[in-house]
Coordinates of C-alpha atoms in Angstrom, one line a residue:
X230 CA 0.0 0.0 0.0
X231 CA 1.1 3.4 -1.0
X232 CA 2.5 5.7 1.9
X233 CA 1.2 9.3 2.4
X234 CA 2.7 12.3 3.7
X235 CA 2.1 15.6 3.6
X236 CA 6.0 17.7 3.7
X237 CA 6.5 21.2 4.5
X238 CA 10.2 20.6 2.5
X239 CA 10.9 22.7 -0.1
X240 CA 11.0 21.4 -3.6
X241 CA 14.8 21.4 -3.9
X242 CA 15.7 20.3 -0.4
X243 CA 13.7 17.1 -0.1
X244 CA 15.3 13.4 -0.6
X245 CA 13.6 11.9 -2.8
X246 CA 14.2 9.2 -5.9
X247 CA 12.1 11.9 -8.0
X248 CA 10.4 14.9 -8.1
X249 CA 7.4 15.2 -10.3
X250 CA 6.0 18.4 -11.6
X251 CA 3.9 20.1 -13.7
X252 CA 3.9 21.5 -17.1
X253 CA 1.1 23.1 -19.5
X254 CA 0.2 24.7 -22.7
X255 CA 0.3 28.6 -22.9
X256 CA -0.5 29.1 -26.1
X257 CA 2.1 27.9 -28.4
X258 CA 4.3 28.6 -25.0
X259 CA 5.4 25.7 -22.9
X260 CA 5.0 26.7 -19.1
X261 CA 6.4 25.3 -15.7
X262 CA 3.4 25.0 -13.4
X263 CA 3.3 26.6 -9.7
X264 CA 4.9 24.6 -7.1
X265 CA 7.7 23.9 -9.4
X266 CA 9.5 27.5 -9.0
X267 CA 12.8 26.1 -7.0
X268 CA 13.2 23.0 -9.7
X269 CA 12.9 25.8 -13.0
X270 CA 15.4 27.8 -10.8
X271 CA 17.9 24.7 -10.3
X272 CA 17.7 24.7 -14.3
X273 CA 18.7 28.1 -14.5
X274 CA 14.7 29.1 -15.7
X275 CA 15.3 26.5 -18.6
X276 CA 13.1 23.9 -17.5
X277 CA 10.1 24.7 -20.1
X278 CA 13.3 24.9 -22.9
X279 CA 14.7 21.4 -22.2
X280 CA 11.2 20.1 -21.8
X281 CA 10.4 21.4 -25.2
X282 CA 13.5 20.0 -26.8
X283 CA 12.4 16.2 -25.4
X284 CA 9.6 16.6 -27.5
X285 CA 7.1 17.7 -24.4
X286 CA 3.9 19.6 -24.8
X287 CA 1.7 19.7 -22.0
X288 CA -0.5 17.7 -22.9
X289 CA -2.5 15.7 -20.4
X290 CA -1.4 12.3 -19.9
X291 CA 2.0 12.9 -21.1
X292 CA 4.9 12.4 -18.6
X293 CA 9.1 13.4 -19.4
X294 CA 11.5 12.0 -17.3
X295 CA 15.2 13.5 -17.5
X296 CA 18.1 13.9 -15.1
X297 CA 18.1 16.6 -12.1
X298 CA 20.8 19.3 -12.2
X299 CA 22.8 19.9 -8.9
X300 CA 20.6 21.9 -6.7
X301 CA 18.1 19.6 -6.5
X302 CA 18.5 16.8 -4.1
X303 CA 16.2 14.0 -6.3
X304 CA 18.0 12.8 -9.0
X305 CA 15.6 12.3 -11.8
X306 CA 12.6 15.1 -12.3
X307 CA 9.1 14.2 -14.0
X308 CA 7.2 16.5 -15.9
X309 CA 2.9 15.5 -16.1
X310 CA 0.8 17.3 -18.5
X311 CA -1.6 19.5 -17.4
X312 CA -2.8 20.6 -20.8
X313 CA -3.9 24.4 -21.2
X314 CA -3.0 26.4 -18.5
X315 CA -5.8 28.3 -16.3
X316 CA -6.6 32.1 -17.1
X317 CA -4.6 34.4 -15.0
X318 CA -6.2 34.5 -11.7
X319 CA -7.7 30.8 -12.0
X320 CA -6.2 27.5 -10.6
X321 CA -6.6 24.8 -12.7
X322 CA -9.0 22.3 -12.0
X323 CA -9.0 19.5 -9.4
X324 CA -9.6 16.3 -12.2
X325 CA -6.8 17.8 -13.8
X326 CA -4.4 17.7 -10.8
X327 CA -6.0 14.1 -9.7
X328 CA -5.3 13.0 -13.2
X329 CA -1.8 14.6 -13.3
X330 CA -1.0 12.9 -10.1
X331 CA -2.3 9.6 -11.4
X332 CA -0.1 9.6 -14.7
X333 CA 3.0 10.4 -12.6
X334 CA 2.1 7.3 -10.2
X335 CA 1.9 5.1 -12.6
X336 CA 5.1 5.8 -14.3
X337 CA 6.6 5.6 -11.0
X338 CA 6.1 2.1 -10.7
X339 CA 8.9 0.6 -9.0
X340 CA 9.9 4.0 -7.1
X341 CA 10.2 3.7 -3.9
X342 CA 9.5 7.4 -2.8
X343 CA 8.3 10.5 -5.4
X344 CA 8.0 14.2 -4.0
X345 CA 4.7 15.5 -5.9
X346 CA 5.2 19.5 -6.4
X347 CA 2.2 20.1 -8.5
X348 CA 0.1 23.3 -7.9
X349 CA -1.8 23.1 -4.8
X350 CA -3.8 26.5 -4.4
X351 CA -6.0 25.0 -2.0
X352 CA -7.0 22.6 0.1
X353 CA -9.1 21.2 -2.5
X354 CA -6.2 20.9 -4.3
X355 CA -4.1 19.1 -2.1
X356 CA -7.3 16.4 -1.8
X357 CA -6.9 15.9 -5.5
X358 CA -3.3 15.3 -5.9
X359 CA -3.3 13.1 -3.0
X360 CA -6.3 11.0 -4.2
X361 CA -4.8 10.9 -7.7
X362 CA -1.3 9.7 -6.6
X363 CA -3.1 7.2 -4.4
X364 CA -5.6 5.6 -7.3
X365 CA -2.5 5.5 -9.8
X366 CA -0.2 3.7 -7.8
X367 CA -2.3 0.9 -7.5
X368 CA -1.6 -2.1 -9.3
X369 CA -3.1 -6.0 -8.6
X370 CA -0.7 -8.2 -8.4
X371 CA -1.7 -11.3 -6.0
X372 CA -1.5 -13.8 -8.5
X373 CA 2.0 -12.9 -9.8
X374 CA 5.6 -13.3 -8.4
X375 CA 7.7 -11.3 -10.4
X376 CA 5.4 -8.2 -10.6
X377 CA 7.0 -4.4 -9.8
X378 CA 5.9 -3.0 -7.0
X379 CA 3.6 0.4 -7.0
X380 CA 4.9 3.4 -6.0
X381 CA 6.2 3.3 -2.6
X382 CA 5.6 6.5 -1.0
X383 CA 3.9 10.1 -2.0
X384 CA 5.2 13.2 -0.3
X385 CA 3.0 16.0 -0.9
X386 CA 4.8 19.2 -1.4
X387 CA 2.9 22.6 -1.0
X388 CA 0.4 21.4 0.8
X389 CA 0.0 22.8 4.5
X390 CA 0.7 20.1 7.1
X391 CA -0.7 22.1 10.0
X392 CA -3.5 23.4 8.5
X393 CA -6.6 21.7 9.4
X394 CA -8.4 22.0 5.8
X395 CA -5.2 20.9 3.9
X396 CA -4.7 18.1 6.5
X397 CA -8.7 17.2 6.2
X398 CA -8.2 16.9 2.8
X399 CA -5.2 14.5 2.5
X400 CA -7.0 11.9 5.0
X401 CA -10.2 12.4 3.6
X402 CA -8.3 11.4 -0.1
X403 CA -6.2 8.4 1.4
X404 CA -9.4 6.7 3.2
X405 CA -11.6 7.1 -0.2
X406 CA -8.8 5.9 -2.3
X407 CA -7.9 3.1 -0.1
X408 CA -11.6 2.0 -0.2
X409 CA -11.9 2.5 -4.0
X410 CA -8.8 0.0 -4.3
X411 CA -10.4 -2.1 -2.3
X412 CA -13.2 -2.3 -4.6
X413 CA -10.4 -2.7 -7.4
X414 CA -9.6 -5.6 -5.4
X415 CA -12.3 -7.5 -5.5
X416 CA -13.5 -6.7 -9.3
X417 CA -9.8 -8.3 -10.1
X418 CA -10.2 -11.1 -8.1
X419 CA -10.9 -14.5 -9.9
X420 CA -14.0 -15.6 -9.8
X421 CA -13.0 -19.3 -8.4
X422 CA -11.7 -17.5 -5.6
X423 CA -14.4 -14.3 -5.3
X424 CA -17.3 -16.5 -4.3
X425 CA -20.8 -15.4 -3.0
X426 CA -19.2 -16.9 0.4
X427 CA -16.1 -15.7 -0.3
X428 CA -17.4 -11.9 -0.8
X429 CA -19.8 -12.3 2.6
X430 CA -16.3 -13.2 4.9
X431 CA -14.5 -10.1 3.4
X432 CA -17.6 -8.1 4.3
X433 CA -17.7 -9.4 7.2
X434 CA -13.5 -8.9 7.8
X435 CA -14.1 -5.7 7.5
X436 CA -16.8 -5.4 9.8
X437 CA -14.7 -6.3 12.3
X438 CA -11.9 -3.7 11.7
X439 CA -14.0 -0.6 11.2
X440 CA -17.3 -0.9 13.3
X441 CA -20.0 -2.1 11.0
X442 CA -22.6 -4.4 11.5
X443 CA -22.8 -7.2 9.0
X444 CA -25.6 -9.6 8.4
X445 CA -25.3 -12.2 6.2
X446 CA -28.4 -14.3 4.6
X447 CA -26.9 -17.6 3.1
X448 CA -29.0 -20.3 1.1
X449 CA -31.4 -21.7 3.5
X450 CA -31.9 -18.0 5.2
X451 CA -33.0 -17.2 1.3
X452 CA -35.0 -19.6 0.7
X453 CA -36.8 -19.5 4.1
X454 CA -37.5 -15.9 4.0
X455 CA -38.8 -16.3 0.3
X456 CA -35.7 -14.4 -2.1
X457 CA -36.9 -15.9 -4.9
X458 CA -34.6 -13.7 -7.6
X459 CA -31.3 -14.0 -5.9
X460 CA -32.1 -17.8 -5.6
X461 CA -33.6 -18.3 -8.9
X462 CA -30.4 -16.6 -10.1
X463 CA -27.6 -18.3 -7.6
X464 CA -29.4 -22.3 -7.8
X465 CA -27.5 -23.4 -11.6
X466 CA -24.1 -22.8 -9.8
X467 CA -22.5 -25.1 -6.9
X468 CA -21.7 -21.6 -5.2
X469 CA -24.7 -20.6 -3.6
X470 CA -25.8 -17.0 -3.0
X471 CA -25.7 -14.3 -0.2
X472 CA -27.6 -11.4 0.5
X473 CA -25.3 -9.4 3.0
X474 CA -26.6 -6.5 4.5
X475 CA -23.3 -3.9 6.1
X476 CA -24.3 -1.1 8.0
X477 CA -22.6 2.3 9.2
X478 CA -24.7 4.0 12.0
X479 CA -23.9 7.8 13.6
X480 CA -25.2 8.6 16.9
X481 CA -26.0 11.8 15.9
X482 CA -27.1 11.3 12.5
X483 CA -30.6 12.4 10.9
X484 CA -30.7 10.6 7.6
X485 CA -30.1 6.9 6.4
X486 CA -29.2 6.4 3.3
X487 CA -29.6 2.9 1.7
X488 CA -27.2 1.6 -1.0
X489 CA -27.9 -1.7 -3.3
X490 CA -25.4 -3.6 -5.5
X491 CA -25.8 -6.1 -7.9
X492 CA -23.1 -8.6 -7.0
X493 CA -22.9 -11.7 -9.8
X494 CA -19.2 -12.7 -8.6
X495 CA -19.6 -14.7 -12.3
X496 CA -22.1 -13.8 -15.4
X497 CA -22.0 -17.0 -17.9
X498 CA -25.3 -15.9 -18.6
X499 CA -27.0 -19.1 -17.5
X500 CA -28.7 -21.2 -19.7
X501 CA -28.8 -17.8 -21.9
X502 CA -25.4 -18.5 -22.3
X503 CA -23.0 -15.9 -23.5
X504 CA -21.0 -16.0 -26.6
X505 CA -17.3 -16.4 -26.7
X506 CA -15.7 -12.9 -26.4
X507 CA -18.3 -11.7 -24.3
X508 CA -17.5 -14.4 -20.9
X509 CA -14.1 -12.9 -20.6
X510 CA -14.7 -10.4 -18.3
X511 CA -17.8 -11.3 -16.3
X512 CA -15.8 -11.7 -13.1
X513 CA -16.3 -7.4 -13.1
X514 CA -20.5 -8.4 -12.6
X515 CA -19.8 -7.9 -9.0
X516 CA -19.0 -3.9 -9.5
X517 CA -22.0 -2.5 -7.9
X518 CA -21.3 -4.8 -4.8
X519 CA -17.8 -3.8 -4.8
X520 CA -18.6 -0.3 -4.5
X521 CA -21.4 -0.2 -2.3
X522 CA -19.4 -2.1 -0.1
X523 CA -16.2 0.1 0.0
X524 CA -18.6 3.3 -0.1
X525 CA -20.5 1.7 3.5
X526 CA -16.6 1.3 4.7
X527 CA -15.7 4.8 3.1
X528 CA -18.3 6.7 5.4
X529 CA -17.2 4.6 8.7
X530 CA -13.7 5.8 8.1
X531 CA -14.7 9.4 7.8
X532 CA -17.1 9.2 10.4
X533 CA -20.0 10.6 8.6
X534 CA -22.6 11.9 10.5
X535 CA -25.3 9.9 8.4
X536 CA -26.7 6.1 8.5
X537 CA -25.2 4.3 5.7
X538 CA -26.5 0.7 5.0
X539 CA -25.0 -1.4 2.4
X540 CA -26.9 -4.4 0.7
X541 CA -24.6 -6.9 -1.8
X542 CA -27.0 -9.0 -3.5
X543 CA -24.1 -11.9 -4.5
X544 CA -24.8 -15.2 -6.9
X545 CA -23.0 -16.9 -9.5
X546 CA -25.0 -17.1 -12.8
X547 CA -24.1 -20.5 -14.3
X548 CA -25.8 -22.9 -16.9
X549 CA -26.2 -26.5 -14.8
X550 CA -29.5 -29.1 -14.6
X551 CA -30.5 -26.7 -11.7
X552 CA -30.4 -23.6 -13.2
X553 CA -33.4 -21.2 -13.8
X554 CA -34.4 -21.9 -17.4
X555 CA -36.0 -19.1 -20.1
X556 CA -40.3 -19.7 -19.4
X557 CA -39.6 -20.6 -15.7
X558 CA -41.4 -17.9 -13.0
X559 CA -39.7 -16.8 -9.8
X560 CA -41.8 -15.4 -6.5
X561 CA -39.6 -12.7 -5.7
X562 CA -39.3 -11.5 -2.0
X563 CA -42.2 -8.3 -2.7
X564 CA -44.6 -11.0 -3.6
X565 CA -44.5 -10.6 -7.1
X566 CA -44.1 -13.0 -10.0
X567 CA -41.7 -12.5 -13.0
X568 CA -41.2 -14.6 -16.0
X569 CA -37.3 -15.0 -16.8
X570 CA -37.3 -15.0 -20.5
X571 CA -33.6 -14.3 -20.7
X572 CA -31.7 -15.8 -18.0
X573 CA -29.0 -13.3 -18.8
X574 CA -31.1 -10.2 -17.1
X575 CA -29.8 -11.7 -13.6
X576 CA -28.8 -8.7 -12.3
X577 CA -32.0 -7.1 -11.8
X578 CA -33.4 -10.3 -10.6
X579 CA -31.4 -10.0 -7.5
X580 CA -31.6 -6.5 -6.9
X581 CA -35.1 -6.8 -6.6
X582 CA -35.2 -8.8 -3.8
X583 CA -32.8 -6.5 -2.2
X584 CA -34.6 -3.5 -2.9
X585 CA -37.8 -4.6 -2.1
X586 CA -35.9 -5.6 1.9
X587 CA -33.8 -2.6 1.7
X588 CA -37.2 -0.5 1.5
X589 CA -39.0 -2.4 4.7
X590 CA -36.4 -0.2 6.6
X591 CA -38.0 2.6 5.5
X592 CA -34.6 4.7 4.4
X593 CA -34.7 8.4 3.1
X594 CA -32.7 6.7 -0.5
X595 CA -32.0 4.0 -1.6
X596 CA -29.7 4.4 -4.3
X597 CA -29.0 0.8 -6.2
X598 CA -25.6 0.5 -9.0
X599 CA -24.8 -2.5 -11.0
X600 CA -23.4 -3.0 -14.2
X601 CA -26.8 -4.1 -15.6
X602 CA -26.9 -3.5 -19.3
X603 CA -24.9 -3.5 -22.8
X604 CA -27.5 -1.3 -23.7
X605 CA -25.9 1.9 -21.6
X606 CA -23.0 0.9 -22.8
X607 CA -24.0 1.3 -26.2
X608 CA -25.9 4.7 -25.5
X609 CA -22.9 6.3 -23.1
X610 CA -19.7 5.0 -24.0
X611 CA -17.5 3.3 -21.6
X612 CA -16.1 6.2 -19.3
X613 CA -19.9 7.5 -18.2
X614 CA -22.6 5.5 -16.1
X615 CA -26.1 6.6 -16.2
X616 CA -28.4 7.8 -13.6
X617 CA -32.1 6.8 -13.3
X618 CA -34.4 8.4 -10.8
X619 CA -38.0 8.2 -9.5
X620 CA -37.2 12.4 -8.2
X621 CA -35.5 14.3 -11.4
X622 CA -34.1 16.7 -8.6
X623 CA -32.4 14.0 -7.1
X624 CA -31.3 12.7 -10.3
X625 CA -29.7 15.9 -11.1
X626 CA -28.1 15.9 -7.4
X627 CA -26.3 12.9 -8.0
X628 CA -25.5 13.7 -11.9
X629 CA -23.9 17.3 -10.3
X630 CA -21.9 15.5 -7.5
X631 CA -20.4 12.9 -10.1
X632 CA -19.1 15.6 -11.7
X633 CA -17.8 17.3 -8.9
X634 CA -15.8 14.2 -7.7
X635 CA -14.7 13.7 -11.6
X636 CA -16.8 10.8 -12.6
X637 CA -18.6 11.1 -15.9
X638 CA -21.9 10.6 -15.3
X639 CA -25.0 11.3 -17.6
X640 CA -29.0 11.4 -16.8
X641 CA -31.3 9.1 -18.3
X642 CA -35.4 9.2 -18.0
X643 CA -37.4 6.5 -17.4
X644 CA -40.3 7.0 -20.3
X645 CA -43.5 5.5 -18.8
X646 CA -44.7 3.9 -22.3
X647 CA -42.0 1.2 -22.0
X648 CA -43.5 -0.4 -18.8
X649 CA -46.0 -2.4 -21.6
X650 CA -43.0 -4.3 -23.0
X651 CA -42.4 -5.9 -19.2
X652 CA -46.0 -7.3 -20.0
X653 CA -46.0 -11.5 -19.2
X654 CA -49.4 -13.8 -19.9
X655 CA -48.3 -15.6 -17.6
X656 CA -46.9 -13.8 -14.9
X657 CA -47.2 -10.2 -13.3
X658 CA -44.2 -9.3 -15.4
X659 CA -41.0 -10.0 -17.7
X660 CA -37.8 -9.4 -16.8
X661 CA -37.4 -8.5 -20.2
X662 CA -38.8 -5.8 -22.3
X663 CA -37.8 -3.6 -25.5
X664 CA -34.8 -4.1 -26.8
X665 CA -34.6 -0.8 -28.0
X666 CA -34.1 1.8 -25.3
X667 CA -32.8 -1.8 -22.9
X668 CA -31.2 0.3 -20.6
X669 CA -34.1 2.7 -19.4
X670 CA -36.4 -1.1 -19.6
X671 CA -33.9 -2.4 -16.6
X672 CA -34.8 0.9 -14.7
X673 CA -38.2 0.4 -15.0
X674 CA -38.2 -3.2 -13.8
X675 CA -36.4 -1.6 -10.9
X676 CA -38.6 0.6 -9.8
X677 CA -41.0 -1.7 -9.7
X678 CA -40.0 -3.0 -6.3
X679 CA -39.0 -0.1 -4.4
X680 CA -41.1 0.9 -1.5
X681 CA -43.4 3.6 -2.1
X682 CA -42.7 6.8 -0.9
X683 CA -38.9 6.0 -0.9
X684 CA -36.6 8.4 -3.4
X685 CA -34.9 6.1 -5.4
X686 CA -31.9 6.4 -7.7
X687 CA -30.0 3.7 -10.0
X688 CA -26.9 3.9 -11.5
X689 CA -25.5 1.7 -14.4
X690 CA -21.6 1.6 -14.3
X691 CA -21.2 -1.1 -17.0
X692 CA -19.3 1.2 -19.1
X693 CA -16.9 2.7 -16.9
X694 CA -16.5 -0.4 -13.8
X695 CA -14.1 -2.6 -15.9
X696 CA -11.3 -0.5 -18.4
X697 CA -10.0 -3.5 -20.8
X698 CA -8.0 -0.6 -22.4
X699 CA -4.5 0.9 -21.6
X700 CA -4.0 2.6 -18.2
X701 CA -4.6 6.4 -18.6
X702 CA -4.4 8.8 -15.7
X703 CA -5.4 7.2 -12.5
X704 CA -7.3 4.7 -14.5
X705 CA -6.0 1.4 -14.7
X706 CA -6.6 -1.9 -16.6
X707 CA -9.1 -3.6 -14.9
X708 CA -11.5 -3.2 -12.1
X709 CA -11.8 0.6 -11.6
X710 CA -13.7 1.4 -8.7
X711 CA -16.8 2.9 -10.4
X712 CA -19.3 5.1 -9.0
X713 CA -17.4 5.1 -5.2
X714 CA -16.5 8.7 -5.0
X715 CA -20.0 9.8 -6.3
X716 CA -21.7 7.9 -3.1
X717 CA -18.9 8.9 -0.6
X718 CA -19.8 12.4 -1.5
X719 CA -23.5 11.7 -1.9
X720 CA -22.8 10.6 1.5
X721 CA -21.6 13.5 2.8
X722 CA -23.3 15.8 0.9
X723 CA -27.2 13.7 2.8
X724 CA -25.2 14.2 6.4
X725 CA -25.0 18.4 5.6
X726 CA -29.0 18.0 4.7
X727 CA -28.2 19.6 1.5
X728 CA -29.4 16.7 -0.6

């Protein structure tokens, strides 16, 4: 795990094995960021010209490495794009700076300590270099001997060590970063080792280290209390299911907030099996889980002053002589009957059943994310989950603090005139609908079981929870930890009363 430390060492006087700064366009003008002031100076006020002359730009994502002069006491320096430097009299932004940070910790890999001297004009600022640094260091490795290992250890330069906003900050970034690599953790794992089971002991692990109670409902617990869609789901695979329910609770706190994910540890597809090329990956089904877990653990850390209860809704989808076939009807846990037409619309099946018992306690939200559908994919891309709501003003609240936190998020309706398509003869409803539009269908079969009266919200992360691409900023191949910053700060943001 990555070290932290805030320094109030001065750019050229601090040992490190390098010292990382920024640089951005000015025009057609190459420009040293702020923070970096003693490191132009040690280069005589050449730093931009050498820069230039290795082919730099400024552009975001890019990182130079090249030797230090004497005067500076690391011996390599490395220069992050920060693309078009901020009007005179404006900082530049903090997904700039967490990217920035996130580039330079990747490259780092192998580097036992790096000095970060990026522009820090606030304490804002110093959250998002920290958080950046953090998230781009990490790297999974468990199942491999002869890996490099991350980045070692971030000093924060410019940052204020004694100043309670700027120290807020930094903790506040390492305990949400540590949580969203936990997530990361647990997306990556391999699914004969990620288990329903295996899911419920690290939930409950955790419990045990930061406060929380955890519940856990294993088979025969399902089948007594009548969880019909996470059993229908879980009963083709010789790994049965869990429902796990992981709570946070504030003495003083006002508000509970209620967070659902779908947790398929494995998505064959069932007896809808899926095609080859499209199996690969299905170990990342778990995504919602993952984050709603380490979002519940998150809040604990930072002692919110808000109720925050987490519900992972965990089966493995498999094909088997057990397994829920297409035309069969489940009971689900509300009561209602749905005819599985397509035994590959699983996830909804088992957030149903958790929605419908994470409503009986009554919460203020219940906000449920899952990567549920090919369909958002398709209609957002895979960097930006969408956001379904039965309150538009909540739906905008969320779709405004995603941003803030630098997720891409974008907000989708939920058009009334495709409830018909959910339509079964034979039972209360599908859990199929239009194809067209499939996306917005899955967030109307949703909404179906939460509690009335209860503001709901549901995200689909299937585009941006698993990155099969290069690493990019503090992206990295793999699980990425989806949608946790957004519910941290939605969090927060229901503690203040302000959502």
């Amino acid at each position: 795990m990555t070290a932290l430390t805030l320094s109030t060492a001065g750019a050229a006087t601090l040992r490190a094995d390098v010292l990382v700064v920024g640089i951005a366009k000015s025009g057609k003008a190459l420009v040293v960021a702020p923070g970096a002031e003693a490191v132009d100076k040690a280069f005589e006020g050449r730093l931009a010209d050498v820069l230039e002359t290795l082919g730099a730009s400024g552009a975001e994502g890019e990182a130079t490495k090249l030797p230090a002069p004497a005067g500076l006491k690391a011996p390599v320096v490395l220069a992050v794009g920060l693309g078009s430097a901020p009007e005179d009299g404006e900082s530049y932004g903090t997904e700039v700076l967490r990217r920035a940070a996130g580039t330079a910790a990747r490259v780092l890999t192998g580097t036992k300590k790096a000095a970060f001297a990026l522009p820090i004009a606030a304490a804002e600022d110093a959250g998002a270099v920290a958080e950046g640094a953090l998230l781009g260091a990490y790297a999974y490795t468990a199942y491999q001997e002869t890996a490099k290992k991350p980045l070692g250890e971030v000093a924060l330069l410019g940052a204020k060590p004694r100043d309670k906003a700027h120290k807020a900050a930094a903790e506040r970034a390492q305990a949400v970063a540590e949580e969203i690599n936990r997530a990361r953790d647990l997306i990556n794992m391999p699914p004969n080792d990620l288990t329903p089971a295996a899911f419920a002991a690290a939930a409950q692990a955790a419990g045990k280290e930061h406060g929380l109670k955890v519940q856990v409902l294993d088979e025969k617990a399902l089948a007594k209390g009548g969880y019909g869609g996470i059993l229908g789901v879980g009963k083709g695979s010789e790994n049965p299911p869990r429902l796990v329910r992981v709570a946070y609770t504030h003495p003083k706190a006002e508000k509970t907030l209620a967070l659902v994910g779908k947790g398929i540890t494995y998505d064959s597809g069932g007896i809808s099996l899926k095609p080859a090329g499209h199996n690969e990956t299905m170990k990342c089904d778990m995504s919602g889980a993952a984050a709603v877990f380490s979002s519940v653990v998150a809040a604990a850390r930072l002692g919110l002053e808000v109720n925050v209860t987490g519900w992972l809704a965990l089966a493995e989808n498999m094909p088997s002589g057990s397994a829920t076939r297409p035309g069969d009807v489940l009971r689900m846990y509300s009561g209602k009957t749905v005819e599985v037409l397509n035994t590959d619309a699983e996830g909804r099946l088992v957030l149903a059943d958790a929605l419908t018992k994470a409503s009986e306690e009554n919460p203020d939200a219940i906000v449920d994310v899952a990567t549920l559908t090919g369909a958002m994919v398709l209609a957002l891309g895979n960097r930006t989950f969408g956001i379904m709501s039965n309150d538009d003003d909540y739906r905008t609240a969320i779709h405004e603090i995603a941003g803030e936190v630098g997720e891409a998020s974008w907000p989708m309706p939920l058009p009334a005139d495709l409830r018909k398509g959910l339509d079964s003869p034979t039972a209360d409803m599908a859990n199929i609908g239009e194809r067209m539009g499939g996306g917005m269908v899955a967030g109307i079969f949703l909404q179906e079981f939460v509690g009335e009266g209860i503001t709901w919200a549901h995200l689909d992360i299937a585009g941006p929870a698993f990155h099969e691409g290069a690493p990019y900023g503090y992206t990295p191949k793999g699980g990425t930890g989806s949608s946790v910053r957004t519910l941290v700060k939605l969090a927060e943001r229901t503690a203040a009363g302000e959502v």
